[in-house]
Tab-separated table of C-alpha atoms and ligand atoms in Angstrom:
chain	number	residue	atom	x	y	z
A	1	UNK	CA	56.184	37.107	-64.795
A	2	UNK	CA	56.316	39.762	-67.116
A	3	UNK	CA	56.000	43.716	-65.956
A	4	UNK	CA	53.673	45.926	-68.125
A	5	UNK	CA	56.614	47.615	-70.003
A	6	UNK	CA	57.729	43.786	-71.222
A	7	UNK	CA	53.772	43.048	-71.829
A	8	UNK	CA	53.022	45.990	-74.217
A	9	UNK	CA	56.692	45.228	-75.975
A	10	UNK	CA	55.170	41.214	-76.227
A	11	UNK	CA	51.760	42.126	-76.939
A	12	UNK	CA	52.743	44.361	-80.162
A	13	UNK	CA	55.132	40.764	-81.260
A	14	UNK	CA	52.335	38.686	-81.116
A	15	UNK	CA	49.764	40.883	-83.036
A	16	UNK	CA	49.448	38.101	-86.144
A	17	UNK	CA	50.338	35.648	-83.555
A	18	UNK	CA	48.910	32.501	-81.965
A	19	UNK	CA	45.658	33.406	-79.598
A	20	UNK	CA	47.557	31.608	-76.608
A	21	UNK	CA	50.602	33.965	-77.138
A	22	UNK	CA	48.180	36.839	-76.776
A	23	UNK	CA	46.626	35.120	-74.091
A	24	UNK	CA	49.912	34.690	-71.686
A	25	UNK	CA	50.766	38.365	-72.720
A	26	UNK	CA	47.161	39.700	-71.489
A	27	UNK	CA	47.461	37.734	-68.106
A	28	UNK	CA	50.730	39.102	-67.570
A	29	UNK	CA	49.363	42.283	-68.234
A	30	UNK	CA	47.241	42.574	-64.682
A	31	UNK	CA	44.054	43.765	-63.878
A	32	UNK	CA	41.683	45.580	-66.275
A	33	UNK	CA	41.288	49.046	-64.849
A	34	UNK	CA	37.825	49.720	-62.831
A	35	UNK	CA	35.480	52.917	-62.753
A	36	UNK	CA	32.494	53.571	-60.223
A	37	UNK	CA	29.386	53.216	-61.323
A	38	UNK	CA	28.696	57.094	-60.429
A	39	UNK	CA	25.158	56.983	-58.585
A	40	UNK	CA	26.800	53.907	-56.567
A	41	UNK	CA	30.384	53.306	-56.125
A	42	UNK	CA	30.048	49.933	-57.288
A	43	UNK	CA	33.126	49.133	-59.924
A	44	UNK	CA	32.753	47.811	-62.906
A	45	UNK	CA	36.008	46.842	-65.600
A	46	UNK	CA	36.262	49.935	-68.030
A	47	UNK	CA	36.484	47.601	-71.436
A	48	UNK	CA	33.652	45.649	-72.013
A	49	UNK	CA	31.127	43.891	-74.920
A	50	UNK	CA	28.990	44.847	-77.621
A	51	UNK	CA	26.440	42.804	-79.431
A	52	UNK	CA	25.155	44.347	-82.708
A	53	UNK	CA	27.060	44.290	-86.008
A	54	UNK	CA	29.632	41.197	-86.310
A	55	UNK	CA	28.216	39.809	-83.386
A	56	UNK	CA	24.819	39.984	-84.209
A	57	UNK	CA	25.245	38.368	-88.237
A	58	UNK	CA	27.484	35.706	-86.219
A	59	UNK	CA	24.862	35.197	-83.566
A	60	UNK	CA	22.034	34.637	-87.320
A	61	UNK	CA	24.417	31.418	-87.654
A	62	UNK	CA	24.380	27.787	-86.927
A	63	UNK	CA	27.960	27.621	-85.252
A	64	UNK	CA	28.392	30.362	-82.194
A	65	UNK	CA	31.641	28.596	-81.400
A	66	UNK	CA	33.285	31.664	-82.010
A	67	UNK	CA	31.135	33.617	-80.115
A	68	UNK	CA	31.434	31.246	-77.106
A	69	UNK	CA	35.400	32.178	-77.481
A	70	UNK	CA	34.755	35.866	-77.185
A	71	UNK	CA	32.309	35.781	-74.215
A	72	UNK	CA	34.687	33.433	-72.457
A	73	UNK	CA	37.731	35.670	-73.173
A	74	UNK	CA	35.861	38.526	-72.061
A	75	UNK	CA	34.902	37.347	-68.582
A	76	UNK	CA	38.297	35.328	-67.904
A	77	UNK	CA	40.011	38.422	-68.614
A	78	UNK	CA	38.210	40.545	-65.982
A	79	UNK	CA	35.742	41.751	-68.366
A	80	UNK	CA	31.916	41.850	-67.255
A	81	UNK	CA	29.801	44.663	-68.959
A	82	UNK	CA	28.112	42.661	-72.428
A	83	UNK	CA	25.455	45.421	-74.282
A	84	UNK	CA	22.903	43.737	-76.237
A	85	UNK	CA	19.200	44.916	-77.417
A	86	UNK	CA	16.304	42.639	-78.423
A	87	UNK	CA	17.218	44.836	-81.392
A	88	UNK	CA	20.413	42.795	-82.019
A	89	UNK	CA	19.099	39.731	-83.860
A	90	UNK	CA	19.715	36.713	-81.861
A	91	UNK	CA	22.367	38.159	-79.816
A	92	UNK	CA	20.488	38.193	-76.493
A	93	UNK	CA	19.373	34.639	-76.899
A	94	UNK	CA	22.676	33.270	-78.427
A	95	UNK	CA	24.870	34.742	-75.406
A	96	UNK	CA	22.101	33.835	-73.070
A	97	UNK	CA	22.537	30.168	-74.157
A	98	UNK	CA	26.841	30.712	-74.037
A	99	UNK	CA	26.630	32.343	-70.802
A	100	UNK	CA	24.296	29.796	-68.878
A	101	UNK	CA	26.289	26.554	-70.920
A	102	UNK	CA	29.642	28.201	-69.973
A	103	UNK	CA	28.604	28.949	-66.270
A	104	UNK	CA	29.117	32.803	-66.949
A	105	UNK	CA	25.721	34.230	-66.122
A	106	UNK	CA	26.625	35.695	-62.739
A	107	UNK	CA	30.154	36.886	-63.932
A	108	UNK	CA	28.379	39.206	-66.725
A	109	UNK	CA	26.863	42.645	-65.898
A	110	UNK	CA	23.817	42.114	-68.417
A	111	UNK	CA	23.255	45.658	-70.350
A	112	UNK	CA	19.800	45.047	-72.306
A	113	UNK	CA	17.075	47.717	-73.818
A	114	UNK	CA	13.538	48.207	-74.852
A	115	UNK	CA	12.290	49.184	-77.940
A	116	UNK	CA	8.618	48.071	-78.545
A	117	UNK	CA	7.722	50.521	-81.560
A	118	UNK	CA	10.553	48.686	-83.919
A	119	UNK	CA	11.231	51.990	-85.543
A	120	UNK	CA	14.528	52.803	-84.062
A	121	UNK	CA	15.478	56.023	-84.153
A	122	UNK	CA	12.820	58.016	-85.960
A	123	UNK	CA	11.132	60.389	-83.331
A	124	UNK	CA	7.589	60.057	-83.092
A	125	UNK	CA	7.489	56.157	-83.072
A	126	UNK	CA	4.615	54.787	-80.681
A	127	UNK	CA	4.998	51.950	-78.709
A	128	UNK	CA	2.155	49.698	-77.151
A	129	UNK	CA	2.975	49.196	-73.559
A	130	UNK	CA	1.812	45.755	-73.491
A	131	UNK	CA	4.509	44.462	-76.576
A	132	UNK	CA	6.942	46.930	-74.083
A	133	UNK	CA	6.468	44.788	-70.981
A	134	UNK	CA	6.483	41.458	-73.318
A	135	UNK	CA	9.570	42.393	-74.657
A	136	UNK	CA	11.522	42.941	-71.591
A	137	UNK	CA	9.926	39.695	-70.044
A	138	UNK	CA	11.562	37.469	-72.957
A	139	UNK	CA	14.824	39.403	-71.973
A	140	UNK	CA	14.822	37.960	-68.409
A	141	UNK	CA	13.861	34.373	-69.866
A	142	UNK	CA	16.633	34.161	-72.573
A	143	UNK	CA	19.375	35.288	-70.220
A	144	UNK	CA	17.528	32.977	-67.552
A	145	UNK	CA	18.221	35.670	-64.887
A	146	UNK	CA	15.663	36.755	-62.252
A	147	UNK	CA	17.544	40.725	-62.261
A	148	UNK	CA	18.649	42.446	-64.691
A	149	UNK	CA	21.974	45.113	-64.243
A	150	UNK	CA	20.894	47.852	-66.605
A	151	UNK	CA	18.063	48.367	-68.833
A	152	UNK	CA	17.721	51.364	-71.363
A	153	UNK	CA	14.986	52.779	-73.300
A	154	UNK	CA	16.594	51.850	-77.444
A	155	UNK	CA	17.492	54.935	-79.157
A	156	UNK	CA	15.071	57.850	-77.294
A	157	UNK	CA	12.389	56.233	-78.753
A	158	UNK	CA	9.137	56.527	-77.423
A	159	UNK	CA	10.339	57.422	-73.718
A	160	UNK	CA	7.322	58.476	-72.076
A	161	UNK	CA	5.695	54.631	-72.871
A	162	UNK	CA	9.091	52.714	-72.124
A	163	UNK	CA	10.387	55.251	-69.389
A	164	UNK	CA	7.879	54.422	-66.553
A	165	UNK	CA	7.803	50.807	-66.931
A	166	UNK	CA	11.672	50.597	-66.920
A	167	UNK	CA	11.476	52.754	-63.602
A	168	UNK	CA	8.779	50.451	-62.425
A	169	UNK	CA	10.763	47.278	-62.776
A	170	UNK	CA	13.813	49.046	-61.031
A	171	UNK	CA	11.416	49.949	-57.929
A	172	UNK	CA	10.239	46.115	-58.105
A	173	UNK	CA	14.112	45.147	-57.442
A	174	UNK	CA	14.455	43.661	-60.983
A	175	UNK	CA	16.336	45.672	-63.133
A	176	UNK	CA	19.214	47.474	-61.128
A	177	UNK	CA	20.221	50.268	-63.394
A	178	UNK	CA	17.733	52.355	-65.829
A	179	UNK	CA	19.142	54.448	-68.540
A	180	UNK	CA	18.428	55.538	-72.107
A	181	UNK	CA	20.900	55.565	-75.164
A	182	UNK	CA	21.630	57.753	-78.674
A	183	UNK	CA	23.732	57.428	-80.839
A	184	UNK	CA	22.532	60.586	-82.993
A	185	UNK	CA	22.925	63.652	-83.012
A	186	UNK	CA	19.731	65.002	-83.658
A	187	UNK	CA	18.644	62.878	-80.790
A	188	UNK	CA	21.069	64.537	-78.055
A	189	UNK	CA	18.608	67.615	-77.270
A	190	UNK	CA	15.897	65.325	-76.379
A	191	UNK	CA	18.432	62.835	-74.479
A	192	UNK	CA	19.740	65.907	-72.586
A	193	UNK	CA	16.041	66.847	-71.535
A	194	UNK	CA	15.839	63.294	-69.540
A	195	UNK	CA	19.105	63.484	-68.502
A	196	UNK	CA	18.155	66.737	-66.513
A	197	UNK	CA	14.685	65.406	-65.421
A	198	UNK	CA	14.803	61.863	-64.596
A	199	UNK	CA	16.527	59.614	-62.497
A	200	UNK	CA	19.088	58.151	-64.972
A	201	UNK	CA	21.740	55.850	-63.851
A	202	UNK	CA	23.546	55.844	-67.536
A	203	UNK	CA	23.089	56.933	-70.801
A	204	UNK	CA	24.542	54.834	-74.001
A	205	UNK	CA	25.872	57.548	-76.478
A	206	UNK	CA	28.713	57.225	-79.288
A	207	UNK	CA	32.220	58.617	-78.637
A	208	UNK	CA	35.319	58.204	-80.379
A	209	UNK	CA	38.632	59.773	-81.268
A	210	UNK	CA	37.017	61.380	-84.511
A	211	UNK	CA	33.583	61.967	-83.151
A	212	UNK	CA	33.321	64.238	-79.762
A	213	UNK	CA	30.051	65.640	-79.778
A	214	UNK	CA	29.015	64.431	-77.212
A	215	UNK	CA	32.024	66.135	-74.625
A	216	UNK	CA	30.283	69.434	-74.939
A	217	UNK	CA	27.121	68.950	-73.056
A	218	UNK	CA	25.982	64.979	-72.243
A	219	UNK	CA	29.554	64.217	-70.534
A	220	UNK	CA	29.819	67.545	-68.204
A	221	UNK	CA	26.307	67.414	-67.186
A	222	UNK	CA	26.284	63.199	-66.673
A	223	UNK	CA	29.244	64.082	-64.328
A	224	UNK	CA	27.065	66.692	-62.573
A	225	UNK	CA	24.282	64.526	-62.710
A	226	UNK	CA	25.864	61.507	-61.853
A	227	UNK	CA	24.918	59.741	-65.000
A	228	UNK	CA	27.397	56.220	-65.653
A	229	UNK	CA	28.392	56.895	-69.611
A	230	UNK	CA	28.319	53.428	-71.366
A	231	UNK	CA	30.241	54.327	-74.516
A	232	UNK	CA	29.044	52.697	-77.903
A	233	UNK	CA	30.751	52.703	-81.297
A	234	UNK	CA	34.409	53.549	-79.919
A	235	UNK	CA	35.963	52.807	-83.523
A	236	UNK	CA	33.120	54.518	-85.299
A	237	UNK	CA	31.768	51.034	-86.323
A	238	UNK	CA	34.677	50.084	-88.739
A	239	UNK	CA	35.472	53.704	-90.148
A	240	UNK	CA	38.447	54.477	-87.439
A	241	UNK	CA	39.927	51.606	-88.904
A	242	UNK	CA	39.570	52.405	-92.297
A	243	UNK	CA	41.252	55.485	-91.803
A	244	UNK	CA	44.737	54.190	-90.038
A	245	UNK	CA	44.739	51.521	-93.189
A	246	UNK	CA	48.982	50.940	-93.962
A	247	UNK	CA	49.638	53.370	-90.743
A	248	UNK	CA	51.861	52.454	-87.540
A	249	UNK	CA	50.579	52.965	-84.253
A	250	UNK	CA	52.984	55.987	-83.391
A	251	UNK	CA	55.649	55.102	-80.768
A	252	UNK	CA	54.418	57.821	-78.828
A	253	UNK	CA	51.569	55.651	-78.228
A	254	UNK	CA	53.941	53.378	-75.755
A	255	UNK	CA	53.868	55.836	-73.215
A	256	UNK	CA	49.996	54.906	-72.604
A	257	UNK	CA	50.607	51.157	-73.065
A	258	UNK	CA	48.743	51.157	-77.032
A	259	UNK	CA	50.043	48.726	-78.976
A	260	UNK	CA	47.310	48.591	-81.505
A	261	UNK	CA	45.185	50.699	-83.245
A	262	UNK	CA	42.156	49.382	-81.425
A	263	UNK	CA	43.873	49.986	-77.866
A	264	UNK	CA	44.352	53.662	-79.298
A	265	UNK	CA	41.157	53.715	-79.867
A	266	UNK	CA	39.786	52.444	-76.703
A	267	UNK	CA	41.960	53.781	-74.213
A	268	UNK	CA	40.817	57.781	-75.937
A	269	UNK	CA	37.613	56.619	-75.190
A	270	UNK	CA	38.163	55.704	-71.244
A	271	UNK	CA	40.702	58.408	-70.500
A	272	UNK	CA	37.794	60.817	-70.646
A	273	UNK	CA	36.743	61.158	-67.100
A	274	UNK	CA	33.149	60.992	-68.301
A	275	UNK	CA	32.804	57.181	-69.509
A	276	UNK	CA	32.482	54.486	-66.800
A	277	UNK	CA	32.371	51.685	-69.745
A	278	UNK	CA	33.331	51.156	-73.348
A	279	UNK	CA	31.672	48.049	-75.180
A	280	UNK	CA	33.130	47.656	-78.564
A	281	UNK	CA	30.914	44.711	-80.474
A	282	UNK	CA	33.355	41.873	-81.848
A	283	UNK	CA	32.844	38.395	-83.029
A	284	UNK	CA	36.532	37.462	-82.940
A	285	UNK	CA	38.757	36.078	-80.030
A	286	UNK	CA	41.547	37.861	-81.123
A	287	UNK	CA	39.987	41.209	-81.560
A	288	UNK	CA	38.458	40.544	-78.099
A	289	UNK	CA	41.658	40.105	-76.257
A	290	UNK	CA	43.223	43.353	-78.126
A	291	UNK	CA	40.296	45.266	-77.087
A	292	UNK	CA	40.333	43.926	-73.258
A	293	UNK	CA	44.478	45.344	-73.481
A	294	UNK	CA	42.769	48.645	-74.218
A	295	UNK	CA	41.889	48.273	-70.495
A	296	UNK	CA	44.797	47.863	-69.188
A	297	UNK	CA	48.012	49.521	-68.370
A	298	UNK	CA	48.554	53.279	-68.498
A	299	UNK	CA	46.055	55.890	-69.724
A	300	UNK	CA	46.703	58.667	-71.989
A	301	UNK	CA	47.092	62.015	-70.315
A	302	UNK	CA	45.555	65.235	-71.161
A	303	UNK	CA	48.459	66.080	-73.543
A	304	UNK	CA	48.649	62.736	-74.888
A	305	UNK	CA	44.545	62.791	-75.530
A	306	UNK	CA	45.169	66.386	-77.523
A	307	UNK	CA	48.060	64.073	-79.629
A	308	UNK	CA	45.799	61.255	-80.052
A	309	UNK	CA	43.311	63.829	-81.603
A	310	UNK	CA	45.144	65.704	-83.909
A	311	UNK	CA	46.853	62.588	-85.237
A	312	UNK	CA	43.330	61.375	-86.183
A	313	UNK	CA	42.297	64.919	-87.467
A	314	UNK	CA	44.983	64.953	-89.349
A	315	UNK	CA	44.302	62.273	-92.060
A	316	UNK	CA	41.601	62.063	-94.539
A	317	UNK	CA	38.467	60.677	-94.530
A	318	UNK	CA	36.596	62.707	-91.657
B	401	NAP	N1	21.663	53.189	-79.917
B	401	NAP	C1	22.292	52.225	-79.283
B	401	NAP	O1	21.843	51.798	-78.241
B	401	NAP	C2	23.568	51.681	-79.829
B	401	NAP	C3	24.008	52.110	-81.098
B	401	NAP	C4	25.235	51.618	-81.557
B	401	NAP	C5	25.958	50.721	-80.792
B	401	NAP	N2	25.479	50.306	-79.579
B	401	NAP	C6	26.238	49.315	-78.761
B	401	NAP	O2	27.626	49.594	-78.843
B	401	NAP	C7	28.316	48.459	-79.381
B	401	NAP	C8	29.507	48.919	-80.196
B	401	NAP	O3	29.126	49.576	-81.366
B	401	NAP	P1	29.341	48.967	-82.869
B	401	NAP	O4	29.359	47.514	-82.850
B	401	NAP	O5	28.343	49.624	-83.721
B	401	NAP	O6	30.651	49.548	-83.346
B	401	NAP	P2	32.122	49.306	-82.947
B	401	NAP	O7	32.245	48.555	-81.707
B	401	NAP	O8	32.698	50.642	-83.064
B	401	NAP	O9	32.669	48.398	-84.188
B	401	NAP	C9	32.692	47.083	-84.182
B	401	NAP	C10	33.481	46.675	-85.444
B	401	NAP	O10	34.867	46.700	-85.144
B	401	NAP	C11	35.458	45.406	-85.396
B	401	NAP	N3	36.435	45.166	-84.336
B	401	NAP	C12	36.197	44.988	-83.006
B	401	NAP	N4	37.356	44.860	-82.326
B	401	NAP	C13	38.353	44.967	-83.243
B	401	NAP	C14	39.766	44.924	-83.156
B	401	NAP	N5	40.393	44.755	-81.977
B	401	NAP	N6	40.492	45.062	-84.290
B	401	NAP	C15	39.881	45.217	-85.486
B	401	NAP	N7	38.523	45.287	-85.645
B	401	NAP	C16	37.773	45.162	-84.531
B	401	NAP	C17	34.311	44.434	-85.374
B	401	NAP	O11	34.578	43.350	-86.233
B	401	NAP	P3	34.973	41.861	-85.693
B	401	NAP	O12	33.722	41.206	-85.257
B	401	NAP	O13	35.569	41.229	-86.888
B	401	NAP	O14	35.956	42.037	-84.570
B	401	NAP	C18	33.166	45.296	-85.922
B	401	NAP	O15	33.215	45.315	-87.323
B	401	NAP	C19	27.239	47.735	-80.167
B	401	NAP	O16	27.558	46.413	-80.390
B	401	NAP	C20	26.057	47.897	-79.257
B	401	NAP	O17	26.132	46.953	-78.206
B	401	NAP	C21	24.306	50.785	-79.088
């Protein structure tokens, strides 16, 4: 058995490796780390799923073999939370069909949303309720579930037509969790508004290393609130990447248990006390068992986080 130190030390060996050497390494590694749900208690593993981008253009595809790998290496590793949106292409019937083929349904914490004005993100977009309730309905039937864990109003968009029937289907015992995401900034005043006036139970919003908006006023006031923070595009979609391109992980990063770039990433996004879940969106194995090590071990510490960001500040391309 190995101890965490000799995990990390294996883990950054076998990035380029075989999947199974990552594998061994990740189960040696121990338990992903936990975070109450805040209105709750209930605990739910910090490093979670995505669906849009990769996993969405995979999901357009004949062969979801791959994407069958990543669900399976997400909930065998301890994983639960999977975000998806009727938004997302076929991802919310694809992984409904992986899930319920693979036995997996009642392992996964099912994260969906509503958007029936299909004009995400522009403010003023009007949705009919009707096409609202339809929408959610074909949710429930392509996951094949009879509850839902958390359903969230897509992008602020037309909240005072989706709000009340996502609060209705909570009170009717089938949806568990309500919430609303953003992941823009000229959204945030509005999100703020129903963060201080309704009963939330999360809010989806984008946080990263190089983009912290969103630690001025939506984290301290979901911790007052007790508002769950699922966090969305932890590596800035692929531009976090980008900018690291031909640069090590500093050693530094050891003393948190990084050994890649996207367990820098992710483990910046869960040491703030703020974010109960991260869900990065893959369509790879491999980059789903790298991103479930961003869940485990040590966090960084305050210091470590101010490190962390000035490392990132410091190159170009912000
Ligand atoms: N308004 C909203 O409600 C909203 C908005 C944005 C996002 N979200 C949610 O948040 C999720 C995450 O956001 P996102 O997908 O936009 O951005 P992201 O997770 O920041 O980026 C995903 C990208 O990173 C790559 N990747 C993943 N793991 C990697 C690894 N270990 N190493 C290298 N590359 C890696 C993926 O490619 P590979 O497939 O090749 O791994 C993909 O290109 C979404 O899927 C969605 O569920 C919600």
């Amino acid at each position: 058995m190995l101890n965490r130190r000799d995990f990390f030390r294996t883990a950054s060996c076998v990035v380029g490796g075989s999947l199974l050497a990552d594998r061994a390494a990740l189960l040696a590694a121990g338990p992903m780390i936990t975070r109450a749900v805040p209105k709750t208690g209930e605990m739910l593993p910090m490093v979670g799923l995505g669906s849009s981008a990769t996993f969405a253009s995979m999901a357009r595809t004949a062969d979801a073999q791959a994407l069958r790998e990543v669900l399976k290496t997400l909930v065998d590793h301890g994983g639960r939370v999977f975000d998806t949106a009727p938004g997302y292409g076929a991802s919310e019937q694809v992984a409904g069909d992986i899930a319920n083929e693979l036995g997996l349904r009642d392992k996964i914490f099912w994260a969906t949303k509503v958007n029936a004005a299909g004009r995400e993100g522009l403010s003023g977009a009007k949705a009919d309720p009707a096409k609202a309730r339809a929408q959610i309905e074909e949710s429930f039937k392509k996951f094949r579930l009879s509850k839902i864990d958390l359903l969230q109003v897509h992008d602020v968009v037309d909240v005072a037509t989706h709000l009340p029937i996502v609060k209705e289907l909570k009170q009717a015992g089938r949806v568990r969790y309500i919430g609303i995401t953003s992941t823009r900034e000229n959204q945030y005043a509005e999100l703020i508004g129903y963060m201080k006036n309704e009963p939330l139970d999360f809010v989806g919003v984008d946080y990263a290393v190089d983009n912290r908006e969103v630690e001025k006023e939506i984290f301290p006031l979901a911790q007052e609130r007790k508002i769950g923070i699922l966090n969305y595009v932890p590596f800035g979609r692929t531009r976090l990447f980008a900018r690291v391109k031909g640069q090590a992980v500093p050693a530094w990063a050891s003393e948190f248990d990084a050994a890649t770039w996207a367990q820098f990433f992710l483990k910046f996004a869960i040491s703030h006390p703020a974010v109960t879940v991260v869900t990065p969106a893959t369509s790879n194995p491999k980059n789903m068992l790298d991103n479930l090590g961003g869940g485990m071990g040590r966090l960084p510490n305050a210091d470590h986080r101010k490190r962390m960001v000035a490392l990132i500040d410091g190159l170009p391309g912000a």
